[in-house]
Amino acid sequence: MNRYENKTALVTGGGSGIGRSICLRLAEEGAHVLVLDLNLESAAATVQDIQDTGGDATAHACDVADHSGVAKLVNGILATKSVDVLVNNAGIAHIGNLENTSEADLDRLLSVNVKGVYNMLAAVVPAMKKQGGGAILNMASVASSVGIADRFAYSTTKGAVLTMTFSVAKDYVDHGIRCNCVAPGRVHTPFVDKYLEENYPDNRDQMFEKLSKTQPIGRMGSPDEIATLVAYLCSDEAAFVTGSNFPIDGGFVSMNN
């Protein structure tokens, strides 16, 4: 498929995990992909993978929590090209209930997961409005809509991502801008492997199996599966879809209520 031929897609957190898979998928379908990541080396590695398969991409170092830095970077990009697709994927996690969440913990998650999304939206939406439309995809979570133990700060921020999605979709529908979000359950990424290695070095495999079985389908998702849904939602095939949240969680939300 070439659903993204002659289109430019900007993806934050594109250096690893779900973000990397999204970048690869959009490039495979013809997009020029702007790979943004806090770690420029990681972004460059994703770009190299894309170019090795004949795709088109460029790497950019970006701290999404830095409002002026985001504005400067995006304005520079917009000086030479339009941004047709924005994927707000960058985010960080925290494990802990209210009492285990310090003010610094909460501020850190809010700065990346909430303000980071705001910063990108503030930089890109006016340009999309001016050019007559675009597609925005925000990375929410199952934690946006159901309670998960020991995820106080994370749930707080992902709940905000969900409602920001609804707000932007409502405010800009008349300008041809669509805004949706996806809500993954547990996905097998390097973050999961690192978490298990650091916290369960002696029974890593058992814990991996336990976490996998929290999804009724019996396994974790793969980054490529998330990327497939994102690629559809940001394409013209989804032109009738906006203001929606799409769980992709192996039945976690619908079968655990």
PDB file of C-alpha atoms in Angstrom:
ATOM      1  CA  MET A   1       0.000   0.000   0.000  1.00  0.00           C
ATOM      2  CA  ASN A   2       1.052   3.574  -0.668  1.00  0.00           C
ATOM      3  CA  ARG A   3      -1.463   5.372   1.515  1.00  0.00           C
ATOM      4  CA  TYR A   4       1.137   7.963   2.523  1.00  0.00           C
ATOM      5  CA  GLU A   5       2.730   8.761  -0.807  1.00  0.00           C
ATOM      6  CA  ASN A   6       3.642  12.485  -0.970  1.00  0.00           C
ATOM      7  CA  LYS A   7       2.807  12.913   2.718  1.00  0.00           C
ATOM      8  CA  THR A   8       4.992  13.898   5.655  1.00  0.00           C
ATOM      9  CA  ALA A   9       4.471  12.282   9.048  1.00  0.00           C
ATOM     10  CA  LEU A  10       6.011  13.534  12.282  1.00  0.00           C
ATOM     11  CA  VAL A  11       6.383  10.893  15.007  1.00  0.00           C
ATOM     12  CA  THR A  12       7.630  11.661  18.515  1.00  0.00           C
ATOM     13  CA  GLY A  13       9.454   8.996  20.483  1.00  0.00           C
ATOM     14  CA  GLY A  14      10.341   7.344  17.195  1.00  0.00           C
ATOM     15  CA  GLY A  15      13.667   5.939  18.339  1.00  0.00           C
ATOM     16  CA  SER A  16      12.403   2.757  19.965  1.00  0.00           C
ATOM     17  CA  GLY A  17       9.464   0.529  20.808  1.00  0.00           C
ATOM     18  CA  ILE A  18       6.039   1.434  19.466  1.00  0.00           C
ATOM     19  CA  GLY A  19       7.274   4.709  18.004  1.00  0.00           C
ATOM     20  CA  ARG A  20       9.939   2.974  15.955  1.00  0.00           C
ATOM     21  CA  SER A  21       7.399   0.516  14.542  1.00  0.00           C
ATOM     22  CA  ILE A  22       5.068   3.375  13.633  1.00  0.00           C
ATOM     23  CA  CYS A  23       7.876   5.154  11.793  1.00  0.00           C
ATOM     24  CA  LEU A  24       8.800   2.012   9.878  1.00  0.00           C
ATOM     25  CA  ARG A  25       5.190   1.307   8.915  1.00  0.00           C
ATOM     26  CA  LEU A  26       4.430   4.838   7.707  1.00  0.00           C
ATOM     27  CA  ALA A  27       7.663   4.934   5.709  1.00  0.00           C
ATOM     28  CA  GLU A  28       6.855   1.542   4.204  1.00  0.00           C
ATOM     29  CA  GLU A  29       3.577   3.030   2.985  1.00  0.00           C
ATOM     30  CA  GLY A  30       5.308   5.947   1.291  1.00  0.00           C
ATOM     31  CA  ALA A  31       5.540   8.702   3.895  1.00  0.00           C
ATOM     32  CA  HIS A  32       8.510  10.929   4.484  1.00  0.00           C
ATOM     33  CA  VAL A  33       8.900  10.356   8.219  1.00  0.00           C
ATOM     34  CA  LEU A  34      10.285  12.919  10.634  1.00  0.00           C
ATOM     35  CA  VAL A  35      11.644  10.788  13.479  1.00  0.00           C
ATOM     36  CA  LEU A  36      11.791  12.802  16.700  1.00  0.00           C
ATOM     37  CA  ASP A  37      13.360  11.444  19.860  1.00  0.00           C
ATOM     38  CA  LEU A  38      15.114  12.741  22.952  1.00  0.00           C
ATOM     39  CA  ASN A  39      17.998  10.461  21.969  1.00  0.00           C
ATOM     40  CA  LEU A  40      19.265  11.527  18.551  1.00  0.00           C
ATOM     41  CA  GLU A  41      21.249   8.300  18.118  1.00  0.00           C
ATOM     42  CA  SER A  42      18.089   6.247  18.551  1.00  0.00           C
ATOM     43  CA  ALA A  43      16.229   8.434  16.064  1.00  0.00           C
ATOM     44  CA  ALA A  44      19.102   8.091  13.606  1.00  0.00           C
ATOM     45  CA  ALA A  45      19.028   4.302  13.985  1.00  0.00           C
ATOM     46  CA  THR A  46      15.342   4.254  13.066  1.00  0.00           C
ATOM     47  CA  VAL A  47      16.071   6.460  10.066  1.00  0.00           C
ATOM     48  CA  GLN A  48      18.840   4.105   8.980  1.00  0.00           C
ATOM     49  CA  ASP A  49      16.458   1.144   9.193  1.00  0.00           C
ATOM     50  CA  ILE A  50      13.966   3.040   7.035  1.00  0.00           C
ATOM     51  CA  GLN A  51      16.565   4.032   4.472  1.00  0.00           C
ATOM     52  CA  ASP A  52      17.945   0.494   4.319  1.00  0.00           C
ATOM     53  CA  THR A  53      14.570  -0.643   3.004  1.00  0.00           C
ATOM     54  CA  GLY A  54      14.257   2.196   0.510  1.00  0.00           C
ATOM     55  CA  GLY A  55      12.209   4.552   2.660  1.00  0.00           C
ATOM     56  CA  ASP A  56      12.561   8.284   3.297  1.00  0.00           C
ATOM     57  CA  ALA A  57      13.142   9.717   6.779  1.00  0.00           C
ATOM     58  CA  THR A  58      15.103  12.278   8.763  1.00  0.00           C
ATOM     59  CA  ALA A  59      16.110  12.276  12.430  1.00  0.00           C
ATOM     60  CA  HIS A  60      15.658  15.148  14.851  1.00  0.00           C
ATOM     61  CA  ALA A  61      16.608  15.481  18.515  1.00  0.00           C
ATOM     62  CA  CYS A  62      13.603  16.719  20.454  1.00  0.00           C
ATOM     63  CA  ASP A  63      12.633  17.105  24.098  1.00  0.00           C
ATOM     64  CA  VAL A  64       8.851  17.279  23.820  1.00  0.00           C
ATOM     65  CA  ALA A  65       8.645  18.848  27.279  1.00  0.00           C
ATOM     66  CA  ASP A  66      10.549  21.934  26.076  1.00  0.00           C
ATOM     67  CA  HIS A  67       7.916  24.307  24.679  1.00  0.00           C
ATOM     68  CA  SER A  68      10.287  26.758  22.985  1.00  0.00           C
ATOM     69  CA  GLY A  69      12.501  23.954  21.698  1.00  0.00           C
ATOM     70  CA  VAL A  70       9.536  22.168  20.128  1.00  0.00           C
ATOM     71  CA  ALA A  71       8.283  25.389  18.555  1.00  0.00           C
ATOM     72  CA  LYS A  72      11.703  26.160  17.081  1.00  0.00           C
ATOM     73  CA  LEU A  73      12.141  22.666  15.657  1.00  0.00           C
ATOM     74  CA  VAL A  74       8.650  22.419  14.171  1.00  0.00           C
ATOM     75  CA  ASN A  75       8.783  25.936  12.716  1.00  0.00           C
ATOM     76  CA  GLY A  76      12.030  24.994  11.007  1.00  0.00           C
ATOM     77  CA  ILE A  77      10.417  21.904   9.539  1.00  0.00           C
ATOM     78  CA  LEU A  78       7.332  23.811   8.427  1.00  0.00           C
ATOM     79  CA  ALA A  79       9.504  26.345   6.617  1.00  0.00           C
ATOM     80  CA  THR A  80      10.277  23.712   3.978  1.00  0.00           C
ATOM     81  CA  LYS A  81       7.408  21.205   4.113  1.00  0.00           C
ATOM     82  CA  SER A  82       3.929  20.611   5.435  1.00  0.00           C
ATOM     83  CA  VAL A  83       3.164  18.121   8.202  1.00  0.00           C
ATOM     84  CA  ASP A  84       0.238  15.967   7.138  1.00  0.00           C
ATOM     85  CA  VAL A  85       0.312  13.523  10.046  1.00  0.00           C
ATOM     86  CA  LEU A  86       1.287  14.047  13.691  1.00  0.00           C
ATOM     87  CA  VAL A  87       1.754  11.049  15.966  1.00  0.00           C
ATOM     88  CA  ASN A  88       2.207  12.004  19.626  1.00  0.00           C
ATOM     89  CA  ASN A  89       3.845   8.818  20.820  1.00  0.00           C
ATOM     90  CA  ALA A  90       6.584  10.028  23.193  1.00  0.00           C
ATOM     91  CA  GLY A  91       5.867   9.209  26.821  1.00  0.00           C
ATOM     92  CA  ILE A  92       7.324   7.932  30.069  1.00  0.00           C
ATOM     93  CA  ALA A  93       6.029   5.570  32.728  1.00  0.00           C
ATOM     94  CA  HIS A  94       5.921   5.470  36.514  1.00  0.00           C
ATOM     95  CA  ILE A  95       4.986   2.678  38.893  1.00  0.00           C
ATOM     96  CA  GLY A  96       3.424   3.588  42.220  1.00  0.00           C
ATOM     97  CA  ASN A  97       0.226   4.515  44.003  1.00  0.00           C
ATOM     98  CA  LEU A  98      -0.528   7.975  45.410  1.00  0.00           C
ATOM     99  CA  GLU A  99       1.707   7.502  48.443  1.00  0.00           C
ATOM    100  CA  ASN A 100       4.576   6.230  46.301  1.00  0.00           C
ATOM    101  CA  THR A 101       4.358   9.157  43.890  1.00  0.00           C
ATOM    102  CA  SER A 102       6.420  12.202  44.808  1.00  0.00           C
ATOM    103  CA  GLU A 103       5.708  15.683  43.555  1.00  0.00           C
ATOM    104  CA  ALA A 104       8.810  15.375  41.380  1.00  0.00           C
ATOM    105  CA  ASP A 105       7.507  12.109  39.916  1.00  0.00           C
ATOM    106  CA  LEU A 106       4.173  13.691  39.042  1.00  0.00           C
ATOM    107  CA  ASP A 107       5.776  16.810  37.583  1.00  0.00           C
ATOM    108  CA  ARG A 108       8.095  14.688  35.430  1.00  0.00           C
ATOM    109  CA  LEU A 109       5.235  12.658  33.949  1.00  0.00           C
ATOM    110  CA  LEU A 110       3.048  15.706  33.438  1.00  0.00           C
ATOM    111  CA  SER A 111       5.872  17.521  31.635  1.00  0.00           C
ATOM    112  CA  VAL A 112       6.371  14.732  29.090  1.00  0.00           C
ATOM    113  CA  ASN A 113       3.057  12.910  28.787  1.00  0.00           C
ATOM    114  CA  VAL A 114       0.730  15.919  28.982  1.00  0.00           C
ATOM    115  CA  LYS A 115       2.710  19.071  28.268  1.00  0.00           C
ATOM    116  CA  GLY A 116       4.696  17.200  25.621  1.00  0.00           C
ATOM    117  CA  VAL A 117       1.510  16.428  23.715  1.00  0.00           C
ATOM    118  CA  TYR A 118       0.303  19.998  24.197  1.00  0.00           C
ATOM    119  CA  ASN A 119       3.602  21.404  22.918  1.00  0.00           C
ATOM    120  CA  MET A 120       3.452  19.358  19.716  1.00  0.00           C
ATOM    121  CA  LEU A 121      -0.220  20.163  19.160  1.00  0.00           C
ATOM    122  CA  ALA A 122       0.422  23.872  19.712  1.00  0.00           C
ATOM    123  CA  ALA A 123       3.220  23.807  17.149  1.00  0.00           C
ATOM    124  CA  VAL A 124       1.498  21.723  14.467  1.00  0.00           C
ATOM    125  CA  VAL A 125      -2.258  22.397  14.640  1.00  0.00           C
ATOM    126  CA  PRO A 126      -2.117  26.033  13.402  1.00  0.00           C
ATOM    127  CA  ALA A 127      -0.155  24.870  10.346  1.00  0.00           C
ATOM    128  CA  MET A 128      -2.618  22.038   9.686  1.00  0.00           C
ATOM    129  CA  LYS A 129      -5.450  24.525  10.023  1.00  0.00           C
ATOM    130  CA  LYS A 130      -3.795  26.826   7.501  1.00  0.00           C
ATOM    131  CA  GLN A 131      -3.124  24.038   5.006  1.00  0.00           C
ATOM    132  CA  GLY A 132      -6.699  22.791   5.222  1.00  0.00           C
ATOM    133  CA  GLY A 133      -6.387  19.638   7.308  1.00  0.00           C
ATOM    134  CA  GLY A 134      -4.334  16.815   8.708  1.00  0.00           C
ATOM    135  CA  ALA A 135      -4.457  13.743  10.905  1.00  0.00           C
ATOM    136  CA  ILE A 136      -3.377  13.557  14.543  1.00  0.00           C
ATOM    137  CA  LEU A 137      -2.932  10.394  16.566  1.00  0.00           C
ATOM    138  CA  ASN A 138      -2.267  10.521  20.313  1.00  0.00           C
ATOM    139  CA  MET A 139      -0.937   7.567  22.263  1.00  0.00           C
ATOM    140  CA  ALA A 140      -3.284   6.985  25.193  1.00  0.00           C
ATOM    141  CA  SER A 141      -3.504   3.757  27.217  1.00  0.00           C
ATOM    142  CA  VAL A 142      -5.910   1.337  28.807  1.00  0.00           C
ATOM    143  CA  ALA A 143      -4.993   3.322  31.927  1.00  0.00           C
ATOM    144  CA  SER A 144      -6.908   6.248  30.407  1.00  0.00           C
ATOM    145  CA  SER A 145     -10.242   4.585  31.063  1.00  0.00           C
ATOM    146  CA  VAL A 146      -9.878   1.849  33.718  1.00  0.00           C
ATOM    147  CA  GLY A 147      -8.155   1.676  37.069  1.00  0.00           C
ATOM    148  CA  ILE A 148      -4.806  -0.128  37.134  1.00  0.00           C
ATOM    149  CA  ALA A 149      -2.971  -0.762  40.385  1.00  0.00           C
ATOM    150  CA  ASP A 150       0.157   1.306  41.084  1.00  0.00           C
ATOM    151  CA  ARG A 151      -0.219   3.614  38.100  1.00  0.00           C
ATOM    152  CA  PHE A 152      -1.429   6.814  39.797  1.00  0.00           C
ATOM    153  CA  ALA A 153       0.742   9.322  37.906  1.00  0.00           C
ATOM    154  CA  TYR A 154       0.702   7.420  34.637  1.00  0.00           C
ATOM    155  CA  SER A 155      -3.096   7.056  34.671  1.00  0.00           C
ATOM    156  CA  THR A 156      -3.432  10.759  35.462  1.00  0.00           C
ATOM    157  CA  THR A 157      -1.427  11.742  32.411  1.00  0.00           C
ATOM    158  CA  LYS A 158      -2.960   9.244  30.011  1.00  0.00           C
ATOM    159  CA  GLY A 159      -6.439  10.300  31.085  1.00  0.00           C
ATOM    160  CA  ALA A 160      -5.439  13.806  30.051  1.00  0.00           C
ATOM    161  CA  VAL A 161      -4.246  12.546  26.670  1.00  0.00           C
ATOM    162  CA  LEU A 162      -7.643  10.952  26.091  1.00  0.00           C
ATOM    163  CA  THR A 163      -9.581  14.122  26.862  1.00  0.00           C
ATOM    164  CA  MET A 164      -7.161  16.323  24.902  1.00  0.00           C
ATOM    165  CA  THR A 165      -7.924  14.090  21.940  1.00  0.00           C
ATOM    166  CA  PHE A 166     -11.651  14.663  22.318  1.00  0.00           C
ATOM    167  CA  SER A 167     -11.144  18.417  22.682  1.00  0.00           C
ATOM    168  CA  VAL A 168      -8.926  18.852  19.626  1.00  0.00           C
ATOM    169  CA  ALA A 169     -11.221  16.689  17.510  1.00  0.00           C
ATOM    170  CA  LYS A 170     -14.217  18.832  18.486  1.00  0.00           C
ATOM    171  CA  ASP A 171     -12.513  22.197  18.043  1.00  0.00           C
ATOM    172  CA  TYR A 172     -10.904  21.536  14.664  1.00  0.00           C
ATOM    173  CA  VAL A 173     -13.301  19.226  12.830  1.00  0.00           C
ATOM    174  CA  ASP A 174     -14.445  22.146  10.673  1.00  0.00           C
ATOM    175  CA  HIS A 175     -10.836  22.753   9.625  1.00  0.00           C
ATOM    176  CA  GLY A 176     -10.345  19.275   8.203  1.00  0.00           C
ATOM    177  CA  ILE A 177      -8.246  18.080  11.125  1.00  0.00           C
ATOM    178  CA  ARG A 178      -8.980  14.630  12.498  1.00  0.00           C
ATOM    179  CA  CYS A 179      -7.740  13.640  15.959  1.00  0.00           C
ATOM    180  CA  ASN A 180      -7.941  10.147  17.447  1.00  0.00           C
ATOM    181  CA  CYS A 181      -6.086   8.112  20.018  1.00  0.00           C
ATOM    182  CA  VAL A 182      -5.225   4.478  20.540  1.00  0.00           C
ATOM    183  CA  ALA A 183      -5.159   2.822  23.941  1.00  0.00           C
ATOM    184  CA  PRO A 184      -2.709  -0.081  24.058  1.00  0.00           C
ATOM    185  CA  GLY A 185      -2.649  -2.715  26.754  1.00  0.00           C
ATOM    186  CA  ARG A 186       0.673  -4.327  27.598  1.00  0.00           C
ATOM    187  CA  VAL A 187       2.980  -4.320  24.585  1.00  0.00           C
ATOM    188  CA  HIS A 188       6.268  -6.194  24.453  1.00  0.00           C
ATOM    189  CA  THR A 189       8.843  -3.420  24.068  1.00  0.00           C
ATOM    190  CA  PRO A 190      12.407  -2.891  25.336  1.00  0.00           C
ATOM    191  CA  PHE A 191      10.839  -1.039  28.296  1.00  0.00           C
ATOM    192  CA  VAL A 192       9.150  -4.261  29.449  1.00  0.00           C
ATOM    193  CA  ASP A 193      12.375  -6.245  29.134  1.00  0.00           C
ATOM    194  CA  LYS A 194      14.324  -3.610  31.071  1.00  0.00           C
ATOM    195  CA  TYR A 195      11.662  -3.476  33.798  1.00  0.00           C
ATOM    196  CA  LEU A 196      11.727  -7.243  34.270  1.00  0.00           C
ATOM    197  CA  GLU A 197      15.515  -7.415  34.240  1.00  0.00           C
ATOM    198  CA  GLU A 198      15.815  -4.692  36.884  1.00  0.00           C
ATOM    199  CA  ASN A 199      13.014  -5.854  39.166  1.00  0.00           C
ATOM    200  CA  TYR A 200      12.767  -9.620  38.641  1.00  0.00           C
ATOM    201  CA  PRO A 201      16.227 -10.847  37.583  1.00  0.00           C
ATOM    202  CA  ASP A 202      15.740 -14.252  39.231  1.00  0.00           C
ATOM    203  CA  ASN A 203      12.286 -15.028  37.850  1.00  0.00           C
ATOM    204  CA  ARG A 204      12.088 -12.897  34.739  1.00  0.00           C
ATOM    205  CA  ASP A 205      10.411 -15.547  32.565  1.00  0.00           C
ATOM    206  CA  GLN A 206       7.732 -16.293  35.152  1.00  0.00           C
ATOM    207  CA  MET A 207       6.886 -12.608  35.535  1.00  0.00           C
ATOM    208  CA  PHE A 208       6.794 -12.131  31.781  1.00  0.00           C
ATOM    209  CA  GLU A 209       4.272 -14.960  31.561  1.00  0.00           C
ATOM    210  CA  LYS A 210       2.218 -13.488  34.407  1.00  0.00           C
ATOM    211  CA  LEU A 211       2.100 -10.051  32.790  1.00  0.00           C
ATOM    212  CA  SER A 212       1.241 -11.587  29.435  1.00  0.00           C
ATOM    213  CA  LYS A 213      -1.745 -13.406  30.895  1.00  0.00           C
ATOM    214  CA  THR A 214      -3.274 -10.191  32.288  1.00  0.00           C
ATOM    215  CA  GLN A 215      -4.568  -9.749  28.729  1.00  0.00           C
ATOM    216  CA  PRO A 216      -7.492 -12.138  28.183  1.00  0.00           C
ATOM    217  CA  ILE A 217      -6.032 -13.045  24.802  1.00  0.00           C
ATOM    218  CA  GLY A 218      -3.103 -14.573  26.708  1.00  0.00           C
ATOM    219  CA  ARG A 219      -0.157 -12.534  25.445  1.00  0.00           C
ATOM    220  CA  MET A 220       1.257  -9.036  25.107  1.00  0.00           C
ATOM    221  CA  GLY A 221       0.775  -7.053  21.944  1.00  0.00           C
ATOM    222  CA  SER A 222       3.580  -6.327  19.529  1.00  0.00           C
ATOM    223  CA  PRO A 223       4.678  -2.828  18.471  1.00  0.00           C
ATOM    224  CA  ASP A 224       3.897  -3.752  14.877  1.00  0.00           C
ATOM    225  CA  GLU A 225       0.273  -4.459  15.786  1.00  0.00           C
ATOM    226  CA  ILE A 226      -0.068  -0.973  17.280  1.00  0.00           C
ATOM    227  CA  ALA A 227       1.595   0.531  14.207  1.00  0.00           C
ATOM    228  CA  THR A 228      -0.912  -1.186  11.924  1.00  0.00           C
ATOM    229  CA  LEU A 229      -3.830   0.479  13.694  1.00  0.00           C
ATOM    230  CA  VAL A 230      -2.087   3.858  13.738  1.00  0.00           C
ATOM    231  CA  ALA A 231      -1.349   3.601  10.018  1.00  0.00           C
ATOM    232  CA  TYR A 232      -5.037   3.049   9.293  1.00  0.00           C
ATOM    233  CA  LEU A 233      -6.293   5.853  11.541  1.00  0.00           C
ATOM    234  CA  CYS A 234      -3.932   8.440  10.066  1.00  0.00           C
ATOM    235  CA  SER A 235      -4.682   7.445   6.467  1.00  0.00           C
ATOM    236  CA  ASP A 236      -7.374   8.760   4.141  1.00  0.00           C
ATOM    237  CA  GLU A 237      -9.136   5.412   4.521  1.00  0.00           C
ATOM    238  CA  ALA A 238     -10.148   6.613   8.000  1.00  0.00           C
ATOM    239  CA  ALA A 239     -11.498   9.947   6.737  1.00  0.00           C
ATOM    240  CA  PHE A 240     -14.796   9.385   8.591  1.00  0.00           C
ATOM    241  CA  VAL A 241     -13.079   8.683  11.932  1.00  0.00           C
ATOM    242  CA  THR A 242     -12.359  11.442  14.446  1.00  0.00           C
ATOM    243  CA  GLY A 243     -12.723  12.035  18.165  1.00  0.00           C
ATOM    244  CA  SER A 244     -12.439   8.329  18.920  1.00  0.00           C
ATOM    245  CA  ASN A 245     -10.412   6.174  21.286  1.00  0.00           C
ATOM    246  CA  PHE A 246      -9.388   2.731  20.054  1.00  0.00           C
ATOM    247  CA  PRO A 247      -8.441   0.103  22.656  1.00  0.00           C
ATOM    248  CA  ILE A 248      -5.904  -2.393  21.337  1.00  0.00           C
ATOM    249  CA  ASP A 249      -5.401  -4.522  24.390  1.00  0.00           C
ATOM    250  CA  GLY A 250      -6.223  -8.188  23.862  1.00  0.00           C
ATOM    251  CA  GLY A 251      -9.599  -7.706  25.550  1.00  0.00           C
ATOM    252  CA  PHE A 252      -8.188  -6.126  28.711  1.00  0.00           C
ATOM    253  CA  VAL A 253     -10.732  -3.331  29.101  1.00  0.00           C
ATOM    254  CA  SER A 254     -13.899  -4.974  27.802  1.00  0.00           C
ATOM    255  CA  MET A 255     -13.345  -8.353  29.485  1.00  0.00           C
ATOM    256  CA  ASN A 256     -12.117  -7.144  32.866  1.00  0.00           C
ATOM    257  CA  ASN A 257     -15.076  -4.920  33.725  1.00  0.00           C
TER     258      ASN A 257
END
